[in-house]
Amino acid sequence: MSAIQEREVSGIHEGSGAVMSNDPIGDFLTAVEAAAIEQTDVYSDDAILDATVPDWRFRLVGPEAIKAEYSRWFCDPATFVSLERLPVPYGEVVIYEHEFMHDGVRHRGHHAHHLVVRDGKIARSEEHTSELQSHHD
């Protein structure tokens, strides 16, 4: 179990179907680890995802659109190889490398998010990601 999953204020609560705490960014990270983005309640109604990924950039608005996209990205349980949470006015910059298995192949990816929190929910996520790297053991 990771340090994020062990924190008392964060986690997926069995039976509730939602993640609820006073740390929406921690809840998002826990959901990435658990492949449980669809179960989160961390985004404001007007949340914006502005993502730059290899070879393209896109923008999504609203929690359902963001969760649908992220549930494709984070569909397998993951482990954070590295994780930095840097406080900034109105939120955090979160930089991590995560590792997961998909179809029997180990993958790693780098992500950097600038997350803005408003009224206890993520209102904006500006994300930059690397290409996934496959690792064959």
Tab-separated table of N, CA and C in Angstrom:
chain	number	residue	atom	x	y	z
A	1	MET	N	0.856	-1.184	0.000
A	1	MET	CA	0.000	0.000	0.000
A	1	MET	C	0.893	1.235	0.000
A	2	SER	N	0.539	2.203	-0.811
A	2	SER	CA	1.355	3.415	-0.918
A	2	SER	C	1.046	4.383	0.219
A	3	ALA	N	1.924	5.369	0.340
A	3	ALA	CA	1.724	6.406	1.355
A	3	ALA	C	0.436	7.166	1.096
A	4	ILE	N	0.100	7.355	-0.172
A	4	ILE	CA	-1.127	8.088	-0.488
A	4	ILE	C	-2.335	7.305	-0.004
A	5	GLN	N	-2.353	6.007	-0.224
A	5	GLN	CA	-3.491	5.213	0.203
A	5	GLN	C	-3.586	5.137	1.720
A	6	GLU	N	-2.481	5.295	2.422
A	6	GLU	CA	-2.481	5.189	3.866
A	6	GLU	C	-2.960	6.458	4.561
A	7	ARG	N	-3.009	7.573	3.844
A	7	ARG	CA	-3.425	8.817	4.487
A	7	ARG	C	-4.881	8.735	4.912
A	8	GLU	N	-5.173	9.229	6.084
A	8	GLU	CA	-6.508	9.142	6.626
A	8	GLU	C	-7.523	9.976	5.866
A	9	VAL	N	-7.129	11.145	5.365
A	9	VAL	CA	-8.090	12.049	4.754
A	9	VAL	C	-8.471	11.639	3.354
A	10	SER	N	-7.787	10.672	2.783
A	10	SER	CA	-8.025	10.344	1.395
A	10	SER	C	-8.363	8.883	1.250
A	11	GLY	N	-9.106	8.583	0.212
A	11	GLY	CA	-9.341	7.182	-0.072
A	11	GLY	C	-10.684	6.953	-0.699
A	12	ILE	N	-10.832	5.780	-1.255
A	12	ILE	CA	-12.097	5.385	-1.844
A	12	ILE	C	-12.852	4.653	-0.755
A	13	HIS	N	-14.004	5.137	-0.438
A	13	HIS	CA	-14.770	4.605	0.669
A	13	HIS	C	-15.717	3.527	0.161
A	14	GLU	N	-15.526	2.304	0.635
A	14	GLU	CA	-16.344	1.197	0.182
A	14	GLU	C	-17.812	1.491	0.417
A	15	GLY	N	-18.616	1.142	-0.575
A	15	GLY	CA	-20.045	1.307	-0.460
A	15	GLY	C	-20.537	2.682	-0.862
A	16	SER	N	-19.684	3.694	-0.810
A	16	SER	CA	-20.151	5.038	-1.134
A	16	SER	C	-20.081	5.318	-2.619
A	17	GLY	N	-19.167	4.637	-3.326
A	17	GLY	CA	-19.017	4.890	-4.749
A	17	GLY	C	-18.327	6.194	-5.056
A	18	ALA	N	-17.849	6.900	-4.047
A	18	ALA	CA	-17.214	8.192	-4.295
A	18	ALA	C	-16.052	8.403	-3.342
A	19	VAL	N	-15.155	9.247	-3.789
A	19	VAL	CA	-14.042	9.665	-2.949
A	19	VAL	C	-14.410	11.028	-2.389
A	20	MET	N	-14.333	11.166	-1.082
A	20	MET	CA	-14.721	12.429	-0.468
A	20	MET	C	-13.757	12.753	0.659
A	21	SER	N	-13.163	13.926	0.620
A	21	SER	CA	-12.312	14.390	1.706
A	21	SER	C	-12.093	15.875	1.512
A	22	ASN	N	-11.197	16.417	2.317
A	22	ASN	CA	-10.857	17.826	2.142
A	22	ASN	C	-9.589	17.964	1.307
A	23	ASP	N	-9.180	16.931	0.590
A	23	ASP	CA	-7.983	16.944	-0.240
A	23	ASP	C	-8.309	16.367	-1.623
A	24	PRO	N	-8.960	17.146	-2.491
A	24	PRO	CA	-9.352	16.597	-3.790
A	24	PRO	C	-8.165	16.153	-4.638
A	25	ILE	N	-7.015	16.788	-4.469
A	25	ILE	CA	-5.842	16.375	-5.250
A	25	ILE	C	-5.344	15.024	-4.744
A	26	GLY	N	-5.294	14.834	-3.442
A	26	GLY	CA	-4.935	13.534	-2.889
A	26	GLY	C	-5.914	12.457	-3.311
A	27	ASP	N	-7.196	12.807	-3.339
A	27	ASP	CA	-8.211	11.849	-3.774
A	27	ASP	C	-8.020	11.473	-5.245
A	28	PHE	N	-7.679	12.450	-6.081
A	28	PHE	CA	-7.399	12.168	-7.485
A	28	PHE	C	-6.225	11.195	-7.599
A	29	LEU	N	-5.158	11.452	-6.849
A	29	LEU	CA	-3.976	10.588	-6.910
A	29	LEU	C	-4.283	9.175	-6.413
A	30	THR	N	-5.083	9.060	-5.378
A	30	THR	CA	-5.502	7.753	-4.890
A	30	THR	C	-6.293	7.020	-5.967
A	31	ALA	N	-7.162	7.738	-6.661
A	31	ALA	CA	-7.959	7.124	-7.730
A	31	ALA	C	-7.084	6.686	-8.904
A	32	VAL	N	-6.031	7.433	-9.211
A	32	VAL	CA	-5.088	7.010	-10.254
A	32	VAL	C	-4.469	5.678	-9.845
A	33	GLU	N	-4.005	5.589	-8.616
A	33	GLU	CA	-3.390	4.347	-8.134
A	33	GLU	C	-4.362	3.170	-8.180
A	34	ALA	N	-5.598	3.413	-7.840
A	34	ALA	CA	-6.583	2.343	-7.715
A	34	ALA	C	-7.348	2.073	-9.006
A	35	ALA	N	-7.043	2.820	-10.078
A	35	ALA	CA	-7.800	2.709	-11.333
A	35	ALA	C	-9.291	2.941	-11.051
A	36	ALA	N	-9.596	4.000	-10.308
A	36	ALA	CA	-10.963	4.263	-9.862
A	36	ALA	C	-11.393	5.706	-10.119
A	37	ILE	N	-10.963	6.276	-11.233
A	37	ILE	CA	-11.298	7.671	-11.555
A	37	ILE	C	-12.810	7.886	-11.606
A	38	GLU	N	-13.547	6.931	-12.186
A	38	GLU	CA	-14.999	7.098	-12.322
A	38	GLU	C	-15.687	7.250	-10.975
A	39	GLN	N	-15.079	6.772	-9.894
A	39	GLN	CA	-15.695	6.821	-8.566
A	39	GLN	C	-15.396	8.116	-7.817
A	40	THR	N	-14.627	9.004	-8.418
A	40	THR	CA	-14.251	10.223	-7.706
A	40	THR	C	-15.334	11.292	-7.790
A	41	ASP	N	-15.290	12.180	-6.829
A	41	ASP	CA	-16.146	13.367	-6.830
A	41	ASP	C	-15.241	14.556	-6.512
A	42	VAL	N	-14.243	14.771	-7.362
A	42	VAL	CA	-13.219	15.777	-7.075
A	42	VAL	C	-13.282	16.998	-7.988
A	43	TYR	N	-14.118	16.960	-9.020
A	43	TYR	CA	-14.139	18.054	-10.003
A	43	TYR	C	-15.350	18.956	-9.820
A	44	SER	N	-15.134	20.253	-9.983
A	44	SER	CA	-16.242	21.208	-9.960
A	44	SER	C	-17.103	20.997	-11.211
A	45	ASP	N	-18.323	21.500	-11.168
A	45	ASP	CA	-19.241	21.333	-12.300
A	45	ASP	C	-18.711	21.949	-13.582
A	46	ASP	N	-17.889	22.980	-13.462
A	46	ASP	CA	-17.343	23.655	-14.644
A	46	ASP	C	-15.840	23.394	-14.819
A	47	ALA	N	-15.359	22.281	-14.260
A	47	ALA	CA	-13.926	21.958	-14.321
A	47	ALA	C	-13.435	21.875	-15.763
A	48	ILE	N	-12.191	22.274	-15.944
A	48	ILE	CA	-11.548	22.255	-17.267
A	48	ILE	C	-10.293	21.400	-17.194
A	49	LEU	N	-10.135	20.524	-18.166
A	49	LEU	CA	-8.888	19.796	-18.373
A	49	LEU	C	-8.274	20.330	-19.658
A	50	ASP	N	-7.077	20.874	-19.552
A	50	ASP	CA	-6.309	21.355	-20.702
A	50	ASP	C	-5.075	20.464	-20.763
A	51	ALA	N	-5.075	19.494	-21.678
A	51	ALA	CA	-4.024	18.475	-21.684
A	51	ALA	C	-3.162	18.571	-22.935
A	52	THR	N	-1.862	18.464	-22.714
A	52	THR	CA	-0.900	18.356	-23.802
A	52	THR	C	-0.255	16.985	-23.675
A	53	VAL	N	-0.484	16.170	-24.673
A	53	VAL	CA	0.057	14.813	-24.709
A	53	VAL	C	0.883	14.690	-25.988
A	54	PRO	N	1.687	13.637	-26.126
A	54	PRO	CA	2.510	13.542	-27.332
A	54	PRO	C	1.691	13.716	-28.611
A	55	ASP	N	2.095	14.674	-29.402
A	55	ASP	CA	1.526	14.952	-30.729
A	55	ASP	C	0.150	15.604	-30.746
A	56	TRP	N	-0.431	15.960	-29.595
A	56	TRP	CA	-1.701	16.672	-29.629
A	56	TRP	C	-2.027	17.337	-28.306
A	57	ARG	N	-2.994	18.246	-28.393
A	57	ARG	CA	-3.481	18.980	-27.232
A	57	ARG	C	-4.997	19.021	-27.317
A	58	PHE	N	-5.649	18.922	-26.179
A	58	PHE	CA	-7.106	18.978	-26.183
A	58	PHE	C	-7.619	19.591	-24.891
A	59	ARG	N	-8.912	19.941	-24.917
A	59	ARG	CA	-9.562	20.572	-23.767
A	59	ARG	C	-10.906	19.895	-23.549
A	60	LEU	N	-11.191	19.584	-22.294
A	60	LEU	CA	-12.478	19.011	-21.913
A	60	LEU	C	-13.078	19.863	-20.805
A	61	VAL	N	-14.409	19.915	-20.759
A	61	VAL	CA	-15.099	20.694	-19.735
A	61	VAL	C	-16.118	19.797	-19.044
A	62	GLY	N	-16.114	19.854	-17.728
A	62	GLY	CA	-17.091	19.132	-16.918
A	62	GLY	C	-16.549	17.827	-16.366
A	63	PRO	N	-17.023	17.467	-15.177
A	63	PRO	CA	-16.490	16.280	-14.506
A	63	PRO	C	-16.712	14.982	-15.280
A	64	GLU	N	-17.845	14.824	-15.923
A	64	GLU	CA	-18.107	13.559	-16.630
A	64	GLU	C	-17.152	13.383	-17.808
A	65	ALA	N	-16.908	14.453	-18.566
A	65	ALA	CA	-15.981	14.363	-19.705
A	65	ALA	C	-14.558	14.089	-19.234
A	66	ILE	N	-14.154	14.753	-18.160
A	66	ILE	CA	-12.797	14.568	-17.634
A	66	ILE	C	-12.633	13.144	-17.096
A	67	LYS	N	-13.593	12.684	-16.325
A	67	LYS	CA	-13.499	11.338	-15.756
A	67	LYS	C	-13.534	10.270	-16.841
A	68	ALA	N	-14.318	10.486	-17.885
A	68	ALA	CA	-14.362	9.507	-18.987
A	68	ALA	C	-12.997	9.398	-19.660
A	69	GLU	N	-12.357	10.531	-19.903
A	69	GLU	CA	-11.023	10.507	-20.528
A	69	GLU	C	-10.002	9.869	-19.596
A	70	TYR	N	-9.960	10.319	-18.356
A	70	TYR	CA	-8.989	9.779	-17.408
A	70	TYR	C	-9.232	8.300	-17.108
A	71	SER	N	-10.465	7.837	-17.171
A	71	SER	CA	-10.712	6.418	-16.906
A	71	SER	C	-10.104	5.547	-18.006
A	72	ARG	N	-9.913	6.112	-19.192
A	72	ARG	CA	-9.188	5.383	-20.252
A	72	ARG	C	-7.686	5.409	-19.979
A	73	TRP	N	-7.176	6.543	-19.516
A	73	TRP	CA	-5.741	6.677	-19.240
A	73	TRP	C	-5.324	5.845	-18.042
A	74	PHE	N	-6.140	5.878	-17.008
A	74	PHE	CA	-5.779	5.257	-15.737
A	74	PHE	C	-6.694	4.061	-15.467
A	75	CYS	N	-6.730	3.125	-16.408
A	75	CYS	CA	-7.637	1.976	-16.311
A	75	CYS	C	-7.007	0.784	-15.598
A	76	ASP	N	-5.727	0.856	-15.277
A	76	ASP	CA	-5.038	-0.224	-14.576
A	76	ASP	C	-4.463	0.316	-13.272
A	77	PRO	N	-4.522	-0.469	-12.192
A	77	PRO	CA	-3.906	-0.015	-10.941
A	77	PRO	C	-2.439	0.356	-11.174
A	78	ALA	N	-1.996	1.407	-10.506
A	78	ALA	CA	-0.658	1.945	-10.734
A	78	ALA	C	0.060	2.153	-9.403
A	79	THR	N	1.365	2.283	-9.510
A	79	THR	CA	2.221	2.631	-8.387
A	79	THR	C	2.989	3.884	-8.767
A	80	PHE	N	3.088	4.827	-7.842
A	80	PHE	CA	3.908	6.006	-8.108
A	80	PHE	C	5.366	5.670	-7.843
A	81	VAL	N	6.170	5.774	-8.872
A	81	VAL	CA	7.612	5.583	-8.755
A	81	VAL	C	8.210	6.822	-8.105
A	82	SER	N	7.698	7.981	-8.491
A	82	SER	CA	8.064	9.248	-7.864
A	82	SER	C	6.827	10.125	-7.838
A	83	LEU	N	6.766	10.997	-6.843
A	83	LEU	CA	5.608	11.878	-6.689
A	83	LEU	C	6.036	13.124	-5.940
A	84	GLU	N	5.779	14.284	-6.537
A	84	GLU	CA	6.022	15.572	-5.879
A	84	GLU	C	4.722	16.354	-5.893
A	85	ARG	N	4.351	16.900	-4.744
A	85	ARG	CA	3.187	17.774	-4.626
A	85	ARG	C	3.698	19.125	-4.148
A	86	LEU	N	3.673	20.104	-5.020
A	86	LEU	CA	4.235	21.418	-4.741
A	86	LEU	C	3.112	22.439	-4.601
A	87	PRO	N	2.915	22.986	-3.404
A	87	PRO	CA	1.844	23.971	-3.209
A	87	PRO	C	2.111	25.246	-4.011
A	88	VAL	N	1.076	25.741	-4.635
A	88	VAL	CA	1.095	27.025	-5.337
A	88	VAL	C	-0.203	27.732	-4.969
A	89	PRO	N	-0.273	29.059	-5.186
A	89	PRO	CA	-1.544	29.732	-4.884
A	89	PRO	C	-2.709	29.046	-5.594
A	90	TYR	N	-3.745	28.747	-4.865
A	90	TYR	CA	-4.981	28.162	-5.369
A	90	TYR	C	-4.891	26.687	-5.734
A	91	GLY	N	-3.793	25.992	-5.402
A	91	GLY	CA	-3.730	24.570	-5.716
A	91	GLY	C	-2.346	23.986	-5.564
A	92	GLU	N	-1.997	23.130	-6.507
A	92	GLU	CA	-0.701	22.448	-6.468
A	92	GLU	C	-0.204	22.194	-7.886
A	93	VAL	N	1.107	22.044	-7.985
A	93	VAL	CA	1.727	21.430	-9.153
A	93	VAL	C	2.104	20.033	-8.687
A	94	VAL	N	1.641	19.030	-9.422
A	94	VAL	CA	1.895	17.638	-9.078
A	94	VAL	C	2.678	17.005	-10.221
A	95	ILE	N	3.820	16.445	-9.884
A	95	ILE	CA	4.685	15.818	-10.885
A	95	ILE	C	4.920	14.383	-10.431
A	96	TYR	N	4.686	13.451	-11.332
A	96	TYR	CA	4.895	12.059	-10.940
A	96	TYR	C	5.293	11.195	-12.119
A	97	GLU	N	5.867	10.062	-11.763
A	97	GLU	CA	6.080	8.965	-12.701
A	97	GLU	C	5.312	7.793	-12.113
A	98	HIS	N	4.454	7.202	-12.929
A	98	HIS	CA	3.691	6.059	-12.440
A	98	HIS	C	4.003	4.837	-13.293
A	99	GLU	N	3.792	3.680	-12.673
A	99	GLU	CA	4.076	2.409	-13.329
A	99	GLU	C	2.853	1.517	-13.181
A	100	PHE	N	2.530	0.772	-14.241
A	100	PHE	CA	1.380	-0.117	-14.202
A	100	PHE	C	1.577	-1.237	-15.211
A	101	MET	N	0.809	-2.292	-15.036
A	101	MET	CA	0.812	-3.423	-15.970
A	101	MET	C	-0.430	-3.317	-16.845
A	102	HIS	N	-0.238	-3.488	-18.151
A	102	HIS	CA	-1.367	-3.506	-19.084
A	102	HIS	C	-1.128	-4.626	-20.079
A	103	ASP	N	-2.055	-5.563	-20.147
A	103	ASP	CA	-1.932	-6.732	-21.022
A	103	ASP	C	-0.610	-7.459	-20.810
A	104	GLY	N	-0.198	-7.560	-19.552
A	104	GLY	CA	1.006	-8.299	-19.213
A	104	GLY	C	2.312	-7.566	-19.454
A	105	VAL	N	2.235	-6.303	-19.861
A	105	VAL	CA	3.442	-5.515	-20.129
A	105	VAL	C	3.498	-4.359	-19.126
A	106	ARG	N	4.666	-4.188	-18.514
A	106	ARG	CA	4.861	-3.090	-17.563
A	106	ARG	C	5.109	-1.797	-18.332
A	107	HIS	N	4.423	-0.719	-17.918
A	107	HIS	CA	4.560	0.598	-18.548
A	107	HIS	C	4.899	1.633	-17.488
A	108	ARG	N	5.553	2.709	-17.928
A	108	ARG	CA	5.808	3.877	-17.077
A	108	ARG	C	5.473	5.136	-17.859
A	109	GLY	N	5.003	6.149	-17.142
A	109	GLY	CA	4.714	7.429	-17.770
A	109	GLY	C	4.974	8.573	-16.815
A	110	HIS	N	5.373	9.716	-17.365
A	110	HIS	CA	5.569	10.939	-16.590
A	110	HIS	C	4.373	11.855	-16.806
A	111	HIS	N	3.902	12.462	-15.732
A	111	HIS	CA	2.814	13.431	-15.811
A	111	HIS	C	3.174	14.647	-14.965
A	112	ALA	N	2.731	15.797	-15.409
A	112	ALA	CA	2.833	17.031	-14.631
A	112	ALA	C	1.486	17.737	-14.730
A	113	HIS	N	0.894	18.040	-13.587
A	113	HIS	CA	-0.405	18.712	-13.522
A	113	HIS	C	-0.249	20.024	-12.764
A	114	HIS	N	-0.861	21.068	-13.275
A	114	HIS	CA	-1.075	22.275	-12.475
A	114	HIS	C	-2.557	22.250	-12.149
A	115	LEU	N	-2.876	22.002	-10.886
A	115	LEU	CA	-4.254	21.826	-10.450
A	115	LEU	C	-4.704	23.032	-9.632
A	116	VAL	N	-5.827	23.598	-10.019
A	116	VAL	CA	-6.424	24.729	-9.305
A	116	VAL	C	-7.645	24.205	-8.555
A	117	VAL	N	-7.697	24.489	-7.255
A	117	VAL	CA	-8.807	24.042	-6.419
A	117	VAL	C	-9.659	25.248	-6.042
A	118	ARG	N	-10.969	25.066	-6.176
A	118	ARG	CA	-11.928	26.117	-5.809
A	118	ARG	C	-13.081	25.456	-5.065
A	119	ASP	N	-13.397	25.949	-3.897
A	119	ASP	CA	-14.503	25.417	-3.089
A	119	ASP	C	-14.371	23.910	-2.858
A	120	GLY	N	-13.155	23.441	-2.617
A	120	GLY	CA	-12.928	22.043	-2.291
A	120	GLY	C	-12.953	21.078	-3.454
A	121	LYS	N	-12.987	21.592	-4.677
A	121	LYS	CA	-13.016	20.741	-5.875
A	121	LYS	C	-11.951	21.221	-6.860
A	122	ILE	N	-11.479	20.307	-7.699
A	122	ILE	CA	-10.538	20.680	-8.752
A	122	ILE	C	-11.316	21.423	-9.835
A	123	ALA	N	-10.940	22.672	-10.080
A	123	ALA	CA	-11.623	23.510	-11.063
A	123	ALA	C	-10.879	23.540	-12.392
A	124	ARG	N	-9.578	23.307	-12.350
A	124	ARG	CA	-8.780	23.344	-13.574
A	124	ARG	C	-7.594	22.414	-13.425
A	125	SER	N	-7.336	21.662	-14.483
A	125	SER	CA	-6.166	20.798	-14.533
A	125	SER	C	-5.465	21.053	-15.856
A	126	GLU	N	-4.267	21.586	-15.766
A	126	GLU	CA	-3.424	21.723	-16.953
A	126	GLU	C	-2.402	20.602	-16.859
A	127	GLU	N	-2.401	19.725	-17.847
A	127	GLU	CA	-1.586	18.515	-17.762
A	127	GLU	C	-0.654	18.392	-18.954
A	128	HIS	N	0.545	17.896	-18.651
A	128	HIS	CA	1.548	17.582	-19.675
A	128	HIS	C	2.015	16.160	-19.411
A	129	THR	N	2.001	15.324	-20.436
A	129	THR	CA	2.400	13.935	-20.253
A	129	THR	C	3.464	13.545	-21.265
A	130	SER	N	4.201	12.498	-20.912
A	130	SER	CA	5.191	11.932	-21.828
A	130	SER	C	4.565	10.750	-22.557
A	131	GLU	N	5.271	10.251	-23.543
A	131	GLU	CA	4.859	8.993	-24.140
A	131	GLU	C	5.079	7.904	-23.124
A	132	LEU	N	4.187	6.929	-23.129
A	132	LEU	CA	4.370	5.789	-22.241
A	132	LEU	C	5.569	4.976	-22.707
A	133	GLN	N	6.310	4.506	-21.756
A	133	GLN	CA	7.449	3.655	-22.053
A	133	GLN	C	7.139	2.242	-21.595
A	134	SER	N	7.262	1.287	-22.502
A	134	SER	CA	7.056	-0.120	-22.152
A	134	SER	C	8.353	-0.696	-21.628
A	135	HIS	N	8.242	-1.513	-20.613
A	135	HIS	CA	9.402	-2.175	-20.031
A	135	HIS	C	9.162	-3.664	-20.063
A	136	HIS	N	9.995	-4.379	-20.758
A	136	HIS	CA	9.881	-5.839	-20.823
A	136	HIS	C	10.892	-6.440	-19.858
A	137	ASP	N	10.395	-7.254	-18.952
A	137	ASP	CA	11.285	-7.877	-17.960
A	137	ASP	C	12.022	-9.054	-18.560
